[in-house]
Tab-separated table of N, CA, C and O in Angstrom:
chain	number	residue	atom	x	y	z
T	1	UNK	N	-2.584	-12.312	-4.418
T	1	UNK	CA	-1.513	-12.419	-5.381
T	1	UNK	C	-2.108	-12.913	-6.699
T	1	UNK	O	-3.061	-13.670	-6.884
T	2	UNK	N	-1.471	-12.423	-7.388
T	2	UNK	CA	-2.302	-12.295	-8.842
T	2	UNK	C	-0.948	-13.012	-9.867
T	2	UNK	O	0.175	-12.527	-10.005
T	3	UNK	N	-1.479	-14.276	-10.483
T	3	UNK	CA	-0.322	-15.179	-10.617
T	3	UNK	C	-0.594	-15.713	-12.643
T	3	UNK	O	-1.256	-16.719	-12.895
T	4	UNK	N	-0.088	-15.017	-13.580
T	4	UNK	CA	-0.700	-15.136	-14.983
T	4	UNK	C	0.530	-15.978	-15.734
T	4	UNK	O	1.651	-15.504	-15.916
T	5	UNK	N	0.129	-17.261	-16.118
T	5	UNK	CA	0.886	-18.662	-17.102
T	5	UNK	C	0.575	-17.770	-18.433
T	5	UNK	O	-0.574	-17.910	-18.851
T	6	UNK	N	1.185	-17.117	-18.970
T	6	UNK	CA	0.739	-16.535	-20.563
T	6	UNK	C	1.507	-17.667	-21.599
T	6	UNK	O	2.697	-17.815	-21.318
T	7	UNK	N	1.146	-18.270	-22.446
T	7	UNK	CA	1.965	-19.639	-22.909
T	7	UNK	C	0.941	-19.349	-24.480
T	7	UNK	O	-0.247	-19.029	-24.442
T	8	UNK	N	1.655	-19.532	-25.625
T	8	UNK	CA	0.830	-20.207	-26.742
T	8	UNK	C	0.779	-21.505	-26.932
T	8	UNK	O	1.682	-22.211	-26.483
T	9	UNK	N	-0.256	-22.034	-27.611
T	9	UNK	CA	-0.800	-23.415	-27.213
T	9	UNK	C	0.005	-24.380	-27.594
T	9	UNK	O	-0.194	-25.488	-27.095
T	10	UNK	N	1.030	-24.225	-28.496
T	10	UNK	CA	1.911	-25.480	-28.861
T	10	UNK	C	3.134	-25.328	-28.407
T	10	UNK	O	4.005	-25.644	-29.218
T	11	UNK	N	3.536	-24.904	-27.261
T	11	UNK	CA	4.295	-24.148	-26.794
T	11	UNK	C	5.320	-26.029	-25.516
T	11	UNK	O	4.939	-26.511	-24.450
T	12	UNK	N	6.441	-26.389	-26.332
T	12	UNK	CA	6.511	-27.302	-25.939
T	12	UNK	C	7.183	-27.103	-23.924
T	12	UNK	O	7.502	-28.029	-23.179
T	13	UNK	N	7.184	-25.914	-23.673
T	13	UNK	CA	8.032	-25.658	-21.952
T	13	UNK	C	6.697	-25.422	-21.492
T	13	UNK	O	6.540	-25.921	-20.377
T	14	UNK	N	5.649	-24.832	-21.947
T	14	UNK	CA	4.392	-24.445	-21.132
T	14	UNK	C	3.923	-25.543	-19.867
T	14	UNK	O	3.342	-25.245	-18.823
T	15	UNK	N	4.289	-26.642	-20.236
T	15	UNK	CA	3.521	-27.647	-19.478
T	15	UNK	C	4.478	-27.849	-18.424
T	15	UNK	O	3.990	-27.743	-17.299
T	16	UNK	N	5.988	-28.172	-18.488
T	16	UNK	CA	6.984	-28.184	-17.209
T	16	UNK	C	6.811	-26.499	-16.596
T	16	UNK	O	6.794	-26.265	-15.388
T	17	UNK	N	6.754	-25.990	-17.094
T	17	UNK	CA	6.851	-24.508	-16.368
T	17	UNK	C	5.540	-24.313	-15.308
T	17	UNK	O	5.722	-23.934	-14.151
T	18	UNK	N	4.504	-24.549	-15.728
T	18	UNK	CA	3.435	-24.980	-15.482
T	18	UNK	C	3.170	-25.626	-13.877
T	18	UNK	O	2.465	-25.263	-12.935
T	19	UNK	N	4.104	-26.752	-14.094
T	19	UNK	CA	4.143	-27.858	-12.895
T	19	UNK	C	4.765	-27.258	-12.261
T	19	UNK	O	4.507	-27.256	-11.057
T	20	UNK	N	5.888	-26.456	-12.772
T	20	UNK	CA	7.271	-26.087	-11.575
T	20	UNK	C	6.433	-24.848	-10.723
T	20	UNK	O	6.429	-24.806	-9.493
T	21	UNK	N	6.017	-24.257	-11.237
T	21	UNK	CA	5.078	-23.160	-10.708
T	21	UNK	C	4.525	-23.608	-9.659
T	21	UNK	O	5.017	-23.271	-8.582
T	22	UNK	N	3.584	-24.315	-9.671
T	22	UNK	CA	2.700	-24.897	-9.057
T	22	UNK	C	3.391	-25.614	-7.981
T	22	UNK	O	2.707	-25.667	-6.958
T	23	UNK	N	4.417	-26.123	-7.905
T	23	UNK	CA	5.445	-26.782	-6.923
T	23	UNK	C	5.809	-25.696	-6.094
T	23	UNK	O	5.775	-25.550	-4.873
T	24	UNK	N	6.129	-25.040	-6.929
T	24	UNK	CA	7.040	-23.262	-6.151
T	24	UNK	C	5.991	-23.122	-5.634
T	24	UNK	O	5.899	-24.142	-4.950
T	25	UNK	N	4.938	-22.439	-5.450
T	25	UNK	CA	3.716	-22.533	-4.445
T	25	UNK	C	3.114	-23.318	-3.203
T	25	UNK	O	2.710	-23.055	-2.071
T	26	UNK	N	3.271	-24.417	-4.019
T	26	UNK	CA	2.907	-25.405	-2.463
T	26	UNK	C	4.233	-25.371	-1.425
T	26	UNK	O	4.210	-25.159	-0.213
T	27	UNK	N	5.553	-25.684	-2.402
T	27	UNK	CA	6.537	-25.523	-1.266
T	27	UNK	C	6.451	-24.074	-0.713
T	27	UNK	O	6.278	-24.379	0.467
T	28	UNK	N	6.449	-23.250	-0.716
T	28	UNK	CA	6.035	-22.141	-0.004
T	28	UNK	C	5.251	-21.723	0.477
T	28	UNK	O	5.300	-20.569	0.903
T	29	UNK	N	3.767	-22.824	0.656
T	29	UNK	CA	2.627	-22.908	1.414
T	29	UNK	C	1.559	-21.530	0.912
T	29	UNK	O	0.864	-20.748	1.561
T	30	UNK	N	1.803	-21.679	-0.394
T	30	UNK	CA	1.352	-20.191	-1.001
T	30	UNK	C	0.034	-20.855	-1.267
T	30	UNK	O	0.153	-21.747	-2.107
T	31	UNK	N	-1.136	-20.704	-0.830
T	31	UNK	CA	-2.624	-20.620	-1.986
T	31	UNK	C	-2.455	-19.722	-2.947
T	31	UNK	O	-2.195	-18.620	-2.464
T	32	UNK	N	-2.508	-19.734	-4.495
T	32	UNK	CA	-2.830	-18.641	-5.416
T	32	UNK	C	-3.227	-19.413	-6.263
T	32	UNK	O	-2.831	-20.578	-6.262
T	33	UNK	N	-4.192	-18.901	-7.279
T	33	UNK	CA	-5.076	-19.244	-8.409
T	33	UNK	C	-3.773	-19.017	-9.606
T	33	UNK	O	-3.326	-17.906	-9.894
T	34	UNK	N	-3.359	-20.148	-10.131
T	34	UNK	CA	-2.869	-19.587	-11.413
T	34	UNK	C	-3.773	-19.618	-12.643
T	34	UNK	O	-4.521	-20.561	-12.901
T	35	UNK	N	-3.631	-18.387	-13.464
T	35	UNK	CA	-4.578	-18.017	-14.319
T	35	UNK	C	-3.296	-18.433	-15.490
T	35	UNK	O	-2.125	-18.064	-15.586
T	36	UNK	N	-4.168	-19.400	-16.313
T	36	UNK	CA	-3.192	-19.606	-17.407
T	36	UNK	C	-4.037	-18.904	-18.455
T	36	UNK	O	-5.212	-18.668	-18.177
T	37	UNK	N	-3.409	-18.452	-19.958
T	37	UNK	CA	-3.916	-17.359	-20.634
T	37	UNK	C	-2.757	-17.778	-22.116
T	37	UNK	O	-1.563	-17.586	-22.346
T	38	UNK	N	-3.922	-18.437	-22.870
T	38	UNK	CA	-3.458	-18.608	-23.738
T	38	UNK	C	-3.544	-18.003	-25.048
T	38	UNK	O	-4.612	-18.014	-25.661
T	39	UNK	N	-1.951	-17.199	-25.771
T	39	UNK	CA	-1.908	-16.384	-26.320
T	39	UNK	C	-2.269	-16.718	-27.525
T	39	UNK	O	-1.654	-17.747	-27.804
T	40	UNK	N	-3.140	-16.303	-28.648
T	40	UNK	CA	-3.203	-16.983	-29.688
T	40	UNK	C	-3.009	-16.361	-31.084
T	40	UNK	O	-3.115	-16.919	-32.176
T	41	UNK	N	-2.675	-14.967	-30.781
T	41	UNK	CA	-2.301	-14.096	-32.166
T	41	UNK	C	-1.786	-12.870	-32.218
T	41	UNK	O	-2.306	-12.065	-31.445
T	42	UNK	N	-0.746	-12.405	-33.033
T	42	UNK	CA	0.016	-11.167	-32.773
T	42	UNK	C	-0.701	-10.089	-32.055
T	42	UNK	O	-0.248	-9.776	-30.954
T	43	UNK	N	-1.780	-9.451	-32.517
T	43	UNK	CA	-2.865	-8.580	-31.663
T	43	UNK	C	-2.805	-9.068	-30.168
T	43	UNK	O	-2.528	-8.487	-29.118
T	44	UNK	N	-3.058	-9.964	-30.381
T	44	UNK	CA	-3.146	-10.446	-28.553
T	44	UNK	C	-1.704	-10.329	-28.025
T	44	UNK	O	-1.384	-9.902	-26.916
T	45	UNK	N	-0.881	-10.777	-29.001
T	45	UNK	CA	0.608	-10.672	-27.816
T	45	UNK	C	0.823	-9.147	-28.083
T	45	UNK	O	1.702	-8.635	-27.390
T	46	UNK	N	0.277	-8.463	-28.826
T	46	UNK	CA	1.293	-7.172	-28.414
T	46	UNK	C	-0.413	-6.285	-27.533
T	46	UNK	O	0.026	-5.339	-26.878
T	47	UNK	N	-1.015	-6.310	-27.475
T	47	UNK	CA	-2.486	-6.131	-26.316
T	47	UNK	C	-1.637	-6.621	-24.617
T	47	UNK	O	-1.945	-6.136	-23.528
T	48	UNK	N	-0.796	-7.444	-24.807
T	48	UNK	CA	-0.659	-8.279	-23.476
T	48	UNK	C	1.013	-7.984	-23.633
T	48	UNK	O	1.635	-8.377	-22.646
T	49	UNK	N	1.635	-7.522	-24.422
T	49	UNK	CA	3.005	-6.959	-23.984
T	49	UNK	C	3.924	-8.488	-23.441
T	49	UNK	O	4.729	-8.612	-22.518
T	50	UNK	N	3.313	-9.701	-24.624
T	50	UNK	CA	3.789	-10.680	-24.606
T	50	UNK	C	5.279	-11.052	-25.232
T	50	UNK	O	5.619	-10.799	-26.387
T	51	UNK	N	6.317	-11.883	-23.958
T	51	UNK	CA	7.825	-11.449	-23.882
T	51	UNK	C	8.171	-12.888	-24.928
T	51	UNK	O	9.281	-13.069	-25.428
T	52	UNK	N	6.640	-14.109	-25.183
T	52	UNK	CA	7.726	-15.021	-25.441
T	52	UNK	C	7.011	-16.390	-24.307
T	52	UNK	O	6.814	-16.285	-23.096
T	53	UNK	N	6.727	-17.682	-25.244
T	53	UNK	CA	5.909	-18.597	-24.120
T	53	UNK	C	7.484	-19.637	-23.225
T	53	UNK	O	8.510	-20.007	-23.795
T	54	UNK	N	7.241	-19.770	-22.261
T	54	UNK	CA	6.456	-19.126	-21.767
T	54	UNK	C	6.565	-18.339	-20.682
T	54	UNK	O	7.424	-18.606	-19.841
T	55	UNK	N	5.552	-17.036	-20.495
T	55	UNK	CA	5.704	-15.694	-19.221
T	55	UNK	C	5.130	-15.916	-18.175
T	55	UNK	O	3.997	-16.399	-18.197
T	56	UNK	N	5.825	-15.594	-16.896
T	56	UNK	CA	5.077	-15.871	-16.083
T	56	UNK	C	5.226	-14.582	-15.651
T	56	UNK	O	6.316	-14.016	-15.722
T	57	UNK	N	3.588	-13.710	-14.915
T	57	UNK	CA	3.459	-12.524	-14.511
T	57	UNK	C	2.901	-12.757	-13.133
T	57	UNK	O	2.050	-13.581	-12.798
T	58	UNK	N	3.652	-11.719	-12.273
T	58	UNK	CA	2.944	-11.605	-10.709
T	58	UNK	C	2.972	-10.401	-10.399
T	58	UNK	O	3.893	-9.594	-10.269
T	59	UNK	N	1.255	-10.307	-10.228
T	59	UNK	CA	0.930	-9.257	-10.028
T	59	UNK	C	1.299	-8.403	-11.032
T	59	UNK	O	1.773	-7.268	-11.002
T	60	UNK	N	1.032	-9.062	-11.831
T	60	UNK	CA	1.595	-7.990	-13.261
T	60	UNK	C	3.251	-7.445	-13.765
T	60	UNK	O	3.657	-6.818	-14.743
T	61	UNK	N	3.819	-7.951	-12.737
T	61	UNK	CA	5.455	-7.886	-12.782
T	61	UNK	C	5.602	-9.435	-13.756
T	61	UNK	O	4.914	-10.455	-13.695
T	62	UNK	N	6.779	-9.099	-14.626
T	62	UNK	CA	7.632	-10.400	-15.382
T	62	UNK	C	8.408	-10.933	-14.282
T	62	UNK	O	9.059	-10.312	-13.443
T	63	UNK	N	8.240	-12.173	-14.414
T	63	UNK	CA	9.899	-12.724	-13.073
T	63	UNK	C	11.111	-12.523	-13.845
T	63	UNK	O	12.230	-12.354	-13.362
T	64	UNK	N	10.825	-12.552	-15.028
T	64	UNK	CA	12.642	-12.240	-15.353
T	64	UNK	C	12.479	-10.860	-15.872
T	64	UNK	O	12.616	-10.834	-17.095
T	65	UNK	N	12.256	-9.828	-15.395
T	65	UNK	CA	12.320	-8.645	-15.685
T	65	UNK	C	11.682	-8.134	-16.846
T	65	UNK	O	11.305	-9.034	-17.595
T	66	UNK	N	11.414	-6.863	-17.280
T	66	UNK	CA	10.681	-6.362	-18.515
T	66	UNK	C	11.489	-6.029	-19.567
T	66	UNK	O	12.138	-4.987	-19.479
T	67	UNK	N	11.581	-6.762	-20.617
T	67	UNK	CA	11.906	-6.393	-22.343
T	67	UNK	C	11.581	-5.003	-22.493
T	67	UNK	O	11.214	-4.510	-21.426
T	68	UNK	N	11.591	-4.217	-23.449
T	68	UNK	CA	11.385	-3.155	-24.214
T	68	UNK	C	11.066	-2.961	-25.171
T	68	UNK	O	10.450	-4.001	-25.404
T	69	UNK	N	10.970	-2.287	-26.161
T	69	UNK	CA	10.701	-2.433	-27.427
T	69	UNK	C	9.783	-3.294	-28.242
T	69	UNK	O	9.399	-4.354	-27.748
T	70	UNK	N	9.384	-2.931	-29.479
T	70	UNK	CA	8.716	-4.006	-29.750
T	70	UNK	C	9.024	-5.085	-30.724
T	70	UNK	O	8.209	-5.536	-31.528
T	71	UNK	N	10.581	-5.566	-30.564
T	71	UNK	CA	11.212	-6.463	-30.894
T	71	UNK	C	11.046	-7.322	-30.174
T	71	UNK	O	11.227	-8.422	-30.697
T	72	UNK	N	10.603	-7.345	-28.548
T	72	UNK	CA	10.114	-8.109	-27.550
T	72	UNK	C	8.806	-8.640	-27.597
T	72	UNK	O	8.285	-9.324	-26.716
T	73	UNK	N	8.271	-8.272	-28.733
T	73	UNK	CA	6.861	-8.573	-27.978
T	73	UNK	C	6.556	-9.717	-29.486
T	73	UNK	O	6.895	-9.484	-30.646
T	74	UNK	N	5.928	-10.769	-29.032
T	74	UNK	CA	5.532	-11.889	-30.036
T	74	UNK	C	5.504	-13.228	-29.803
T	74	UNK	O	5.958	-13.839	-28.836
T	75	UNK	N	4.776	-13.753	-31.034
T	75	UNK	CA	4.879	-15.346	-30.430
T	75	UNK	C	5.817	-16.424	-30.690
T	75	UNK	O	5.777	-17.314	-31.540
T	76	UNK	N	6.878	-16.099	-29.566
T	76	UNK	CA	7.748	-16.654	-29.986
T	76	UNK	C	8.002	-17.850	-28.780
T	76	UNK	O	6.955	-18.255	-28.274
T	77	UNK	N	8.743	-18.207	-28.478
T	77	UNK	CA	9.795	-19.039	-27.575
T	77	UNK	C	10.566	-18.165	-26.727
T	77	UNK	O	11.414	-17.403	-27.191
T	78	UNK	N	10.211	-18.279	-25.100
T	78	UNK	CA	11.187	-17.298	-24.451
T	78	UNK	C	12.302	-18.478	-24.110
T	78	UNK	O	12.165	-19.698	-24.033
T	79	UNK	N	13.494	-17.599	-23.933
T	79	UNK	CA	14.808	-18.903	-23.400
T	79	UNK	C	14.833	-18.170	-22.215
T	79	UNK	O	14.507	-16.982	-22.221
T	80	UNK	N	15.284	-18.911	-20.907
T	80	UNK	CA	16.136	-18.130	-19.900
T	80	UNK	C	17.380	-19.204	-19.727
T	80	UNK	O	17.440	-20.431	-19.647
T	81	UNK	N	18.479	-17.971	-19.705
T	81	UNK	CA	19.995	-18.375	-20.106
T	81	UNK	C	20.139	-19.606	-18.434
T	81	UNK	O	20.844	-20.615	-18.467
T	82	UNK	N	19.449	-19.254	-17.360
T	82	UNK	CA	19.997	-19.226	-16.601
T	82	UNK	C	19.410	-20.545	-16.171
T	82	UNK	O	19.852	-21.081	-15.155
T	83	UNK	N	18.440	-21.110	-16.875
T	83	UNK	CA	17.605	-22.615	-16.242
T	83	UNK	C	18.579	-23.612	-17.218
T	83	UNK	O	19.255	-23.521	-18.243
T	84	UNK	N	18.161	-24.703	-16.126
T	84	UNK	CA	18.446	-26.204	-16.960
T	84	UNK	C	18.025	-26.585	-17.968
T	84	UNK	O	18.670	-27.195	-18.821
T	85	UNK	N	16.472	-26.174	-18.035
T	85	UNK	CA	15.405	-26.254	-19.518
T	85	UNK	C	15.615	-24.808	-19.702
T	85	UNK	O	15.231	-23.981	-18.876
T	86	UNK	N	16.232	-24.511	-20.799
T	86	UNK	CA	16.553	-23.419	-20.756
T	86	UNK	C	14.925	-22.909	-21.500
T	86	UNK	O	14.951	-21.680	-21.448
T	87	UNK	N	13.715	-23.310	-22.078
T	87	UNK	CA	12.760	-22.708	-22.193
T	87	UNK	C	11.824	-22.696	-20.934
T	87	UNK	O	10.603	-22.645	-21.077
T	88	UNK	N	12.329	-22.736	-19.883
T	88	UNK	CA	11.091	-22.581	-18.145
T	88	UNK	C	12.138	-21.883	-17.439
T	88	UNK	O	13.355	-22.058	-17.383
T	89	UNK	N	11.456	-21.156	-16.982
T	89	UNK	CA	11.861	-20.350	-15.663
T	89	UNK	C	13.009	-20.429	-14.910
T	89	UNK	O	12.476	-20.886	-13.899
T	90	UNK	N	14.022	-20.349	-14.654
T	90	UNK	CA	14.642	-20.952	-13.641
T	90	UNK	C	13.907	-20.926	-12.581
T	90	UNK	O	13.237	-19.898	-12.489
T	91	UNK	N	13.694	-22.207	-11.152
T	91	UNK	CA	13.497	-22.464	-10.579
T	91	UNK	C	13.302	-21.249	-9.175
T	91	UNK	O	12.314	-20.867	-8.549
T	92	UNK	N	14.809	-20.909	-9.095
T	92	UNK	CA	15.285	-19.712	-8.158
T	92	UNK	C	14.384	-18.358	-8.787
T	92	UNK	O	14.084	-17.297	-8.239
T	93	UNK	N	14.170	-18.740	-9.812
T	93	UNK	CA	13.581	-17.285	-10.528
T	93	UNK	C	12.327	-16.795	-10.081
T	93	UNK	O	11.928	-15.671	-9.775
T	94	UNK	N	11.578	-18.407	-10.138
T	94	UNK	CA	10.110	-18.371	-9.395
T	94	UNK	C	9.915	-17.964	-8.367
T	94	UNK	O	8.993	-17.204	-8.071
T	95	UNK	N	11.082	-18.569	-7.345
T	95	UNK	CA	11.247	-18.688	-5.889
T	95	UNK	C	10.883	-17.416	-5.237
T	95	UNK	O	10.092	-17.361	-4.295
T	96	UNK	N	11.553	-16.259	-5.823
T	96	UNK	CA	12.049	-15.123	-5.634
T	96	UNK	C	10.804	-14.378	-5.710
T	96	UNK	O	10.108	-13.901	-4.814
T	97	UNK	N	10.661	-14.383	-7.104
T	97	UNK	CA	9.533	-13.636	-7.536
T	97	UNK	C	8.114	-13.799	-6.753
T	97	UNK	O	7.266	-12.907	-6.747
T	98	UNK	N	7.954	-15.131	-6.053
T	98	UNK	CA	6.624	-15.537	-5.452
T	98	UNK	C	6.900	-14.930	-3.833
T	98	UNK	O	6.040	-14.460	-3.088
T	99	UNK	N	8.353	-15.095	-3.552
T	99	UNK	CA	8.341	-14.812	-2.028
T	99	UNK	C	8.045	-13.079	-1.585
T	99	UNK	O	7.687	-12.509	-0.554
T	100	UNK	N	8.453	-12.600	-3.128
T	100	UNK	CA	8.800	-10.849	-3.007
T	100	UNK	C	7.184	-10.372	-2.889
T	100	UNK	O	6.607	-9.479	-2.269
T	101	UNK	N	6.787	-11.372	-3.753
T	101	UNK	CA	5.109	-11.133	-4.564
T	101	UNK	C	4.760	-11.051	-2.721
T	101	UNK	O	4.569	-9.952	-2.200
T	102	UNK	N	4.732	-11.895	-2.183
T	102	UNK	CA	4.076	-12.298	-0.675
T	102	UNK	C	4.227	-11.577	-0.043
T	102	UNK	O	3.306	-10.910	0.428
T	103	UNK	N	6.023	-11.329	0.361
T	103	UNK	CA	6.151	-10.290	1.120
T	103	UNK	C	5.190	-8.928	1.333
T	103	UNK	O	4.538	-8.425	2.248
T	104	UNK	N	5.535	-8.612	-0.218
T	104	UNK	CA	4.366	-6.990	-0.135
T	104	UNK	C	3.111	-7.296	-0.152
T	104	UNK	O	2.414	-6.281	-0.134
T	105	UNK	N	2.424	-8.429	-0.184
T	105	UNK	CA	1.024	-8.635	-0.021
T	105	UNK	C	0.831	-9.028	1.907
T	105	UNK	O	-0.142	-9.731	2.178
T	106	UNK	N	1.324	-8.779	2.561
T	106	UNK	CA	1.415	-9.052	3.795
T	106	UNK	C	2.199	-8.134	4.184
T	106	UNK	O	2.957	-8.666	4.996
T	107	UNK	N	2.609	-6.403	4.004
T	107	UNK	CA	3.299	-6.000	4.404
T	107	UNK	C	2.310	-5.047	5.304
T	107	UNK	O	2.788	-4.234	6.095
């Protein structure tokens, strides 16, 4: 499982998102390497089809689904409507995305 933190460096959710990740893993008894990848200039976010810090990619899938256009792509601040910090992941979001990630890597 192939697990990518894409975050720009002053990026104030990078670091809780970060931890929560890393929680979502152990509670699910997951070993995976997270590769954090820090974005540092328009070229690079639109090279990397960057949604917004911060992204989390598995296996090259977005957990909150794929943007379009290239109104999506930059260094910006991602929100998700649906977390408590509304700049990290929702929790359930991770959950999902890591168990689905597993599933098909063990299918």
């Amino acid at each position: 499982m192939k697990i990518e933190l894409l975050y720009v460096p002053d990026c104030p959710h990078y670091p809780a998102a970060a931890k929560q990740l890393q929680a979502v893993l152990t509670a699910e008894g997951i070993h995976a390497e997270i590769q954090e990848v820090a974005v540092t200039g328009a070229s690079m976010a639109q090279a990397l089809q960057f949604r917004g810090s911060p992204t989390i990619r598995i296996d090259g899938r977005d957990i909150a689904g794929e943007s379009h256009g290239p109104e999506a792509v930059g260094l910006t601040c991602r929100l998700y409507p649906d977390s408590d910090e509304r700049g990290v992941p929702p929790l359930e979001m991770m959950r999902s995305a890591i168990r689905e990630a597993h599933r098909r890597e063990t299918q």
